[in-house]
XYZ file of N, CA and C in Angstrom:
630
model
N -10.679 9.862 -13.190
C -10.036 8.606 -12.204
C -10.758 8.106 -11.595
N -10.862 7.103 -11.679
C -11.976 6.930 -9.374
C -11.397 6.370 -8.839
N -10.127 6.616 -7.843
C -9.707 6.390 -7.121
C -9.895 5.338 -5.369
N -10.560 4.378 -4.979
C -10.259 4.461 -3.388
C -9.145 4.648 -2.778
N -8.963 4.749 -1.689
C -7.730 4.305 -0.677
C -8.980 4.152 0.372
N -7.862 2.653 0.557
C -8.066 1.994 2.041
C -6.713 2.287 2.455
N -8.071 2.528 4.639
C -6.647 3.432 5.136
C -6.272 4.558 5.346
N -6.998 5.141 4.565
C -6.718 6.532 4.440
C -6.651 7.678 5.333
N -6.421 6.742 6.665
C -6.085 8.564 7.507
C -5.103 8.012 8.568
N -4.006 6.746 7.501
C -3.303 6.677 8.541
C -2.031 7.439 7.791
N -0.693 7.277 8.037
C 0.323 8.507 7.847
C -0.039 7.713 6.707
N 0.735 6.843 5.531
C 0.552 6.741 4.547
C -0.250 7.203 4.056
N -1.874 6.926 4.304
C -2.783 7.046 3.087
C -2.851 8.952 3.167
N -2.959 9.855 3.844
C -3.211 10.780 4.272
C -1.846 10.413 2.789
N -0.922 10.793 3.003
C -0.373 11.154 1.487
C -0.171 10.380 0.361
N -0.885 9.669 -0.097
C -1.730 9.122 -0.706
C -3.019 9.565 -1.516
N -3.653 10.264 -0.809
C -4.905 10.729 -0.662
C -3.869 12.504 -1.137
N -2.928 12.967 -0.689
C -2.883 14.309 -0.977
C -2.418 13.904 -2.126
N -1.407 13.208 -2.783
C -1.293 13.223 -4.254
C -1.828 12.775 -5.444
N -2.939 12.121 -4.825
C -4.048 11.857 -6.170
C -4.959 12.877 -6.150
N -4.909 13.618 -5.117
C -6.054 15.129 -5.374
C -4.448 16.205 -6.367
N -3.376 15.682 -5.313
C -2.192 16.364 -6.805
C -2.282 16.046 -7.921
N -3.014 15.091 -8.357
C -2.843 14.718 -9.924
C -4.313 14.581 -10.646
N -5.012 15.257 -10.113
C -7.097 15.856 -10.313
C -7.426 14.477 -10.305
N -7.484 12.997 -9.122
C -8.420 11.489 -10.103
C -9.501 12.977 -9.030
N -10.618 11.831 -8.728
C -11.259 11.788 -7.817
C -11.067 10.905 -6.737
N -10.934 11.191 -5.734
C -10.858 10.863 -4.424
C -11.258 9.732 -3.365
N -11.382 9.282 -3.241
C -12.686 8.053 -2.478
C -11.902 7.677 -1.011
N -11.652 8.839 0.372
C -11.087 8.382 1.476
C -11.851 7.415 1.716
N -11.814 5.919 2.391
C -12.391 5.067 3.054
C -11.640 4.914 4.398
N -12.621 4.524 5.572
C -12.156 4.164 6.765
C -13.150 4.138 7.100
N -12.427 4.046 8.855
C -14.156 3.393 9.042
C -14.990 4.688 10.320
N -13.607 5.581 10.184
C -14.776 6.970 10.933
C -14.581 7.614 10.105
N -15.134 7.762 8.911
C -14.937 8.872 8.146
C -15.225 11.023 7.939
N -15.819 11.184 9.180
C -14.824 12.025 9.889
C -14.105 12.827 10.061
N -13.077 11.868 10.222
C -11.613 12.536 10.646
C -11.597 12.656 9.432
N -11.813 12.604 7.977
C -10.895 13.344 6.148
C -11.985 14.199 6.485
N -11.341 15.599 5.887
C -11.862 16.875 5.832
C -11.821 16.494 3.790
N -12.989 16.422 3.432
C -13.920 16.485 2.355
C -14.027 17.317 1.379
N -13.480 19.015 2.705
C -13.824 20.287 1.971
C -13.551 20.365 0.385
N -12.558 19.548 -0.036
C -11.390 19.619 -1.297
C -13.416 18.938 -2.468
N -13.108 19.301 -3.540
C -14.744 18.724 -4.754
C -14.128 17.712 -4.597
N -12.694 17.582 -5.115
C -12.922 16.451 -5.632
C -12.285 15.423 -4.301
N -12.344 15.271 -3.200
C -12.265 13.992 -2.390
C -14.023 13.526 -1.696
N -13.979 12.474 -1.100
C -15.062 12.456 -0.696
C -14.465 11.246 0.272
N -15.403 11.029 1.348
C -15.206 10.202 2.672
C -16.157 9.678 2.548
N -15.396 8.444 2.854
C -16.640 7.124 3.379
C -17.062 6.538 4.501
N -17.479 6.088 4.660
C -17.081 4.837 5.625
C -17.333 3.510 4.893
N -16.261 2.662 5.820
C -16.518 1.095 5.433
C -15.549 0.739 6.831
N -16.393 -0.940 6.321
C -15.411 -2.193 7.375
C -13.920 -2.735 6.733
N -13.137 -2.830 6.385
C -11.957 -3.802 5.816
C -12.052 -5.130 6.090
N -13.450 -5.247 7.384
C -13.208 -7.119 7.618
C -14.186 -7.007 6.567
N -15.590 -6.229 6.103
C -16.114 -6.866 6.044
C -16.788 -7.263 4.610
N -16.828 -8.582 3.615
C -16.377 -7.820 2.818
C -17.771 -7.096 1.470
N -19.437 -7.493 1.875
C -20.109 -6.901 1.758
C -20.105 -4.851 1.778
N -18.892 -4.631 3.028
C -18.859 -3.111 3.535
C -17.795 -2.930 2.079
N -16.248 -4.289 1.514
C -15.773 -3.560 1.067
C -16.701 -3.314 -0.513
N -17.326 -4.721 -0.981
C -17.846 -3.908 -2.487
C -18.777 -2.837 -2.369
N -19.433 -2.430 -1.662
C -20.371 -0.902 -1.424
C -19.798 -0.393 -1.743
N -18.111 0.384 -1.192
C -17.318 1.332 -0.981
C -16.581 1.058 -2.749
N -16.261 -0.320 -3.109
C -15.465 -0.055 -4.145
C -16.162 -0.305 -5.162
N -17.692 -0.082 -5.364
C -17.764 -0.185 -6.858
C -17.940 1.182 -7.069
N -17.516 0.878 -8.489
C -17.653 2.446 -9.333
C -16.243 2.898 -9.779
N -15.520 2.156 -8.775
C -14.100 2.875 -9.005
C -13.715 2.604 -10.285
N -12.043 2.830 -10.731
C -11.626 2.568 -11.438
C -10.079 1.601 -10.636
N -9.890 1.961 -9.473
C -7.847 2.024 -9.030
C -8.823 1.581 -7.533
N -8.387 0.372 -6.542
C -8.535 0.660 -5.357
C -7.150 0.203 -5.057
N -6.962 0.965 -3.752
C -5.681 1.177 -3.346
C -5.537 0.541 -1.520
N -4.814 0.503 -1.339
C -4.833 -0.653 0.116
C -4.071 0.077 1.147
N -4.060 0.972 1.367
C -3.274 1.261 3.058
C -3.345 1.149 4.185
N -4.223 -0.232 4.649
C -5.001 -0.584 5.258
C -3.486 -1.007 6.836
N -3.743 -1.386 7.423
C -2.356 -1.434 8.736
C -3.680 -1.180 10.142
N -2.504 -2.705 10.747
C -3.458 -2.941 11.595
C -3.181 -2.331 12.708
N -3.838 -2.296 14.260
C -2.742 -1.492 16.159
C -1.720 -3.194 16.182
N -1.025 -3.030 16.827
C -0.097 -3.300 17.419
C -0.772 -4.891 18.142
N -0.677 -5.755 17.793
C -1.217 -6.734 18.670
C -2.744 -7.885 17.685
N -2.601 -6.630 16.427
C -3.684 -7.114 15.957
C -3.447 -7.777 13.749
N -1.829 -8.466 14.272
C -1.853 -8.521 13.105
C -2.311 -9.399 12.745
N -2.653 -10.225 12.698
C -3.999 -11.157 12.294
C -4.270 -10.454 10.878
N -5.250 -8.975 11.200
C -6.398 -8.550 10.533
C -5.885 -8.344 8.765
N -4.220 -7.905 8.976
C -3.567 -8.354 7.175
C -3.384 -8.445 6.571
N -3.730 -10.567 7.228
C -4.625 -11.211 6.434
C -5.711 -11.008 5.334
N -7.040 -11.360 6.860
C -7.813 -11.184 7.285
C -9.008 -10.010 6.548
N -8.049 -8.693 6.226
C -8.768 -7.620 5.504
C -8.011 -7.639 3.958
N -6.835 -8.247 4.121
C -6.200 -9.218 2.381
C -7.790 -9.819 2.018
N -8.180 -11.656 2.406
C -8.968 -12.130 1.881
C -10.880 -11.474 2.153
N -10.784 -10.289 2.841
C -11.802 -9.279 2.542
C -12.358 -8.808 1.246
N -11.223 -7.795 1.975
C -10.810 -7.047 -0.142
C -10.557 -8.388 -1.217
N -10.247 -8.940 -1.436
C -11.210 -9.955 -2.711
C -12.071 -9.905 -2.760
N -12.340 -10.180 -2.116
C -14.099 -10.965 -1.795
C -14.727 -9.296 -2.558
N -14.468 -8.803 -1.864
C -15.441 -7.454 -2.019
C -15.065 -6.995 -3.437
N -13.986 -6.715 -3.705
C -13.651 -6.496 -5.879
C -14.228 -7.598 -6.404
N -14.028 -8.355 -5.820
C -15.110 -9.332 -7.178
C -15.356 -9.542 -7.021
N -16.433 -9.461 -5.834
C -18.695 -9.134 -5.947
C -19.033 -8.005 -6.918
N -17.752 -6.519 -6.067
C -18.027 -5.453 -7.142
C -18.200 -5.227 -8.735
N -16.774 -7.017 -8.911
C -16.830 -6.152 -10.834
C -15.440 -5.000 -10.990
N -14.043 -4.749 -9.550
C -13.497 -4.144 -9.770
C -12.478 -4.285 -9.509
N -10.771 -4.401 -11.173
C -10.419 -5.219 -10.928
C -8.596 -5.081 -10.487
N -8.880 -3.702 -10.566
C -7.116 -2.875 -9.956
C -7.320 -2.774 -9.214
N -6.376 -3.591 -8.033
C -5.196 -3.102 -6.927
C -4.093 -2.788 -6.551
N -3.596 -1.771 -6.561
C -2.946 -1.985 -5.558
C -2.462 -2.028 -3.886
N -1.370 -2.376 -3.444
C -1.159 -3.299 -2.469
C 0.390 -2.238 -0.982
N -0.151 -1.098 -0.341
C 0.860 -0.151 0.244
C 1.280 -1.483 1.617
N 2.222 -2.295 1.213
C 3.334 -3.831 1.108
C 4.365 -3.806 2.336
N 4.317 -4.983 2.868
C 5.362 -3.993 3.487
C 7.404 -4.269 3.489
N 8.194 -4.581 3.702
C 9.570 -4.544 2.941
C 10.377 -5.652 3.846
N 9.880 -6.652 5.087
C 10.471 -7.545 5.986
C 10.854 -8.635 4.467
N 10.286 -8.870 4.011
C 10.089 -9.790 2.236
C 10.830 -9.542 1.372
N 11.549 -8.046 1.812
C 12.587 -7.711 0.256
C 13.384 -8.898 0.812
N 14.197 -9.094 -0.569
C 15.881 -9.707 0.518
C 16.784 -8.732 0.462
N 17.501 -9.152 0.694
C 18.447 -8.187 0.953
C 20.324 -9.091 1.111
N 20.223 -10.610 -0.022
C 20.778 -11.261 -0.783
C 20.386 -11.832 -1.001
N 20.598 -12.689 -2.214
C 19.328 -13.783 -2.543
C 19.210 -15.272 -1.176
N 18.063 -15.664 -1.638
C 17.632 -16.255 -0.311
C 17.229 -15.814 0.209
N 17.714 -13.905 1.395
C 17.877 -13.782 2.981
C 16.927 -12.781 2.760
N 15.447 -13.018 3.665
C 14.879 -11.415 3.303
C 15.674 -11.194 4.363
N 14.813 -9.825 4.884
C 15.584 -8.731 5.750
C 15.372 -9.257 6.733
N 13.202 -9.600 6.894
C 13.338 -10.034 8.560
C 13.291 -10.912 8.768
N 14.952 -11.334 7.985
C 15.407 -13.117 9.116
C 16.799 -12.501 9.456
N 17.319 -11.392 8.197
C 18.687 -11.103 8.776
C 18.392 -10.577 11.023
N 19.890 -10.678 11.494
C 19.888 -11.058 13.068
C 19.377 -10.407 13.834
N 19.514 -8.503 12.327
C 19.118 -7.172 13.280
C 18.275 -6.527 13.255
N 16.826 -7.465 12.558
C 15.637 -6.974 11.978
C 14.434 -7.136 13.616
N 14.521 -5.236 13.830
C 13.760 -5.838 14.901
C 12.624 -7.503 15.214
N 12.680 -7.549 17.075
C 12.077 -9.347 16.948
C 9.964 -8.462 17.284
N 10.155 -7.330 17.870
C 8.878 -6.386 17.851
C 7.351 -6.429 16.448
N 9.282 -6.034 15.444
C 8.168 -6.280 14.159
C 7.779 -7.340 14.133
N 8.267 -8.859 13.500
C 8.229 -9.584 13.083
C 7.058 -10.227 12.893
N 6.168 -10.160 13.600
C 4.322 -10.066 13.665
C 4.066 -9.613 12.223
N 4.626 -8.465 12.314
C 3.697 -7.446 11.822
C 4.630 -8.221 9.834
N 5.444 -7.832 10.437
C 6.207 -8.817 8.649
C 6.133 -9.936 8.607
N 5.400 -10.786 8.652
C 4.569 -12.269 8.544
C 3.294 -12.122 7.672
N 2.954 -11.276 9.152
C 1.225 -10.419 7.866
C 2.089 -10.192 7.014
N 2.521 -9.539 6.420
C 2.304 -9.045 5.859
C 2.271 -10.337 4.371
N 3.403 -10.561 4.438
C 4.410 -11.916 3.395
C 2.808 -12.418 3.768
N 1.833 -13.274 4.237
C 0.823 -13.544 4.077
C -0.773 -13.497 3.617
N -0.384 -11.502 3.553
C -1.862 -11.004 3.170
C -1.591 -11.117 1.775
N 0.408 -11.285 1.845
C 0.971 -11.336 -0.101
C 0.616 -12.067 -0.911
N 0.943 -12.645 -0.192
C 0.481 -14.492 -0.770
C -1.505 -14.393 -1.042
N -2.025 -13.872 -0.032
C -3.254 -13.659 -0.730
C -3.689 -12.899 -2.296
N -3.194 -11.367 -2.617
C -3.317 -11.627 -3.089
C -2.455 -11.820 -4.388
N -1.762 -12.207 -3.883
C -0.938 -12.539 -4.943
C -1.398 -14.197 -6.045
N -1.913 -15.017 -5.285
C -3.390 -15.885 -5.545
C -4.499 -16.107 -5.899
N -4.591 -14.651 -6.061
C -6.081 -13.907 -6.092
C -5.742 -13.620 -8.279
N -7.515 -13.108 -8.056
C -7.098 -13.426 -10.283
C -7.921 -11.871 -10.545
N -6.918 -10.380 -9.228
C -7.247 -10.232 -9.284
C -5.639 -9.662 -10.375
N -6.020 -7.743 -10.812
C -4.969 -7.438 -11.663
C -3.842 -5.968 -10.444
N -3.554 -7.112 -9.611
C -2.729 -6.372 -8.710
C -1.470 -5.997 -9.072
N -1.059 -5.066 -7.948
C 0.703 -5.120 -7.652
C 0.704 -4.925 -6.271
N 2.103 -4.920 -5.957
C 2.570 -5.231 -4.054
C 3.776 -4.131 -4.680
N 3.784 -2.338 -3.745
C 4.403 -2.198 -3.640
C 4.897 -1.906 -1.972
N 6.128 -2.582 -2.030
C 7.408 -2.375 -0.863
C 8.178 -0.976 -0.734
N 7.731 -0.544 0.275
C 9.175 0.469 1.230
C 10.232 0.088 1.473
N 10.750 0.862 1.373
C 11.515 1.019 2.374
C 12.063 -0.026 3.673
N 12.950 -0.096 4.097
C 12.787 -0.473 5.091
C 12.476 0.343 6.141
N 12.857 1.984 5.868
C 12.646 3.405 7.207
C 11.959 4.282 5.819
N 10.395 4.411 6.137
C 10.260 5.154 5.635
C 8.992 5.474 6.282
N 8.808 7.376 6.895
C 8.490 8.794 7.220
C 8.024 9.719 6.083
N 7.065 10.544 7.012
C 7.020 12.099 7.044
C 7.931 12.810 6.556
N 7.566 13.212 4.726
C 8.960 14.121 4.700
C 9.128 14.746 3.637
N 9.141 14.619 3.234
C 9.108 16.073 1.396
C 9.445 14.595 0.636
N 8.511 15.427 -0.323
C 7.876 15.320 -1.693
C 9.208 15.461 -3.271
N 10.727 14.543 -3.268
C 11.015 15.530 -4.504
C 10.834 15.079 -6.027
N 10.211 13.403 -6.354
C 10.651 13.071 -6.774
C 11.089 12.894 -7.796
N 12.824 12.364 -7.104
C 13.524 10.875 -6.735
C 14.167 10.024 -5.890
N 13.799 8.778 -6.594
C 13.934 7.861 -5.680
C 13.621 7.277 -6.918
N 14.506 5.146 -6.222
C 14.709 4.729 -7.446
C 13.935 3.838 -7.872
N 13.814 2.932 -7.836
C 12.711 1.469 -8.579
C 12.748 0.395 -8.119
N 12.739 -0.984 -7.536
C 13.510 -1.700 -7.902
C 12.574 -3.145 -7.802
N 12.689 -4.550 -7.130
C 12.188 -5.389 -7.589
C 11.381 -6.148 -6.420
N 11.965 -7.477 -6.080
C 12.396 -8.179 -5.021
C 13.883 -7.674 -4.007
N 14.300 -7.270 -4.783
C 15.499 -6.868 -3.667
C 16.147 -5.205 -2.942
N 15.561 -5.455 -1.754
C 16.052 -4.432 -1.261
C 17.454 -3.378 -1.631
N 16.628 -2.130 -1.515
C 17.377 -0.601 -2.031
C 18.484 -0.187 -1.259
N 19.045 -0.166 -1.074
C 20.283 0.777 -0.572
C 20.158 1.644 -1.124
N 20.895 3.121 0.231
C 22.357 3.778 -0.595
C 23.816 3.169 -0.557
N 24.797 4.521 -0.633
C 26.281 4.364 -0.844
C 26.829 3.744 0.694
N 25.744 4.010 2.003
C 25.907 3.973 3.267
C 25.366 2.251 3.719
N 24.788 2.313 2.332
C 23.779 0.845 3.316
C 22.363 1.520 3.822
N 22.267 3.079 3.528
C 20.329 2.445 4.452
C 19.509 2.661 3.398
N 18.399 2.382 3.578
C 17.121 2.348 2.937
C 16.409 2.397 3.695
N 15.980 4.058 3.126
C 14.703 4.800 3.178
C 13.715 5.134 2.003
N 13.038 5.998 2.614
C 12.194 6.818 1.612
C 10.899 7.214 2.216
N 10.194 8.598 2.069
C 9.556 9.726 2.542
C 8.849 9.587 2.507
N 6.945 9.431 3.190
C 5.433 9.011 2.637
C 5.787 9.701 1.764
N 5.372 10.203 1.412
C 5.832 12.150 -0.111
C 6.063 10.636 -1.217
N 7.173 10.383 -1.023
C 8.229 9.966 -2.396
C 7.437 8.889 -2.044
N 7.111 7.689 -1.783
C 6.179 6.319 -1.836
C 4.838 7.065 -2.374
N 4.131 7.410 -2.531
C 2.868 7.552 -2.932
C 3.407 8.603 -4.063
N 4.502 9.432 -4.251
C 3.771 8.974 -5.571
C 4.844 8.890 -6.740
N 5.143 7.483 -6.133
C 5.690 6.097 -6.777
C 4.497 5.527 -7.122
N 4.288 5.092 -6.099
C 2.430 3.832 -6.039
C 1.565 5.188 -6.664
N 2.080 6.368 -7.544
C 0.762 6.972 -8.312
C 1.302 6.840 -9.663
N 2.782 6.217 -10.480
C 3.169 6.520 -11.509
C 2.726 5.019 -11.514
N 2.576 3.826 -11.100
C 1.962 3.007 -11.951
C 1.103 2.432 -11.027
N 0.354 4.004 -11.089
C -1.826 3.436 -11.341
C -1.625 3.567 -12.407
N -0.953 4.856 -12.312
C -0.902 6.255 -14.705
C -0.599 5.686 -14.831
N 0.789 4.186 -15.392
C 1.060 3.855 -16.058
C 1.973 2.150 -15.290
N 1.210 1.120 -15.792
C 1.348 0.669 -15.251
C 2.040 -0.377 -15.403
N 2.718 -0.534 -14.638
C 4.711 -1.892 -14.715
C 4.153 -2.993 -14.233
N 3.593 -3.210 -13.053
C 4.150 -3.982 -12.283
C 2.247 -4.350 -12.162
N 1.535 -5.672 -12.786
C 0.412 -5.999 -12.395
C 1.038 -7.438 -12.307
N 0.420 -7.878 -11.131
C 0.973 -8.813 -11.473
C 1.770 -9.755 -10.465
N 2.241 -8.448 -9.687
C 4.273 -7.834 -10.040
C 4.030 -6.999 -8.402
N 5.598 -7.166 -7.769
C 5.701 -6.120 -6.724
C 6.873 -5.485 -6.753
N 6.512 -4.901 -6.483
C 7.551 -3.588 -6.675
C 8.118 -2.139 -5.376
N 9.610 -2.465 -5.058
C 10.203 -1.566 -3.972
C 10.918 -0.431 -4.818
N 10.347 1.271 -3.724
C 10.571 1.850 -4.004
C 12.384 2.485 -2.708
N 13.402 3.504 -2.789
C 13.499 4.521 -2.264
C 15.002 5.059 -2.482
N 15.127 5.907 -1.544
C 16.870 6.204 -2.583
C 17.650 6.394 -2.896
């Protein structure tokens, strides 16, 4: 299987590359600066791509079986997220590639019926614009003709260990017995690739946490 990862140099993108290689896939790492990718591994290919330009996306994704986007905007440039979503949808459509898996946000997950995490009093105000941008991007993907899957992490995700032990949910935030919601970037990548290998949530979203 040939997989292309958009945003391959980010915290989650790097773990996705590692997980794809671990599973013996042909992995293309697409980023604005391909020199940041160590492509010494035989099955890893680094290419330069501008996610904001549909023609660049089209050229990059052509010939791949699955597109994974882990694109994340810089602080203060949150509006790029839905713009990139529109560019990805157009580029994939023009390239004839339909399977898309999205690294999404946690803010739109519900903590109780009708109450999103991003609307709770303790949600950090400084990341609210990013949460709103994720919601807008999600709507772009949801209304596309692609075979998309949107993967929301726990409310706290950071580099750690790959344990292979986690829980899967749908639209509700997963918490542990202490009320914490967390996942390592490595286990998040494992859960996402499980979906790539055995699709369970096409045209749907899911979330992963401990």
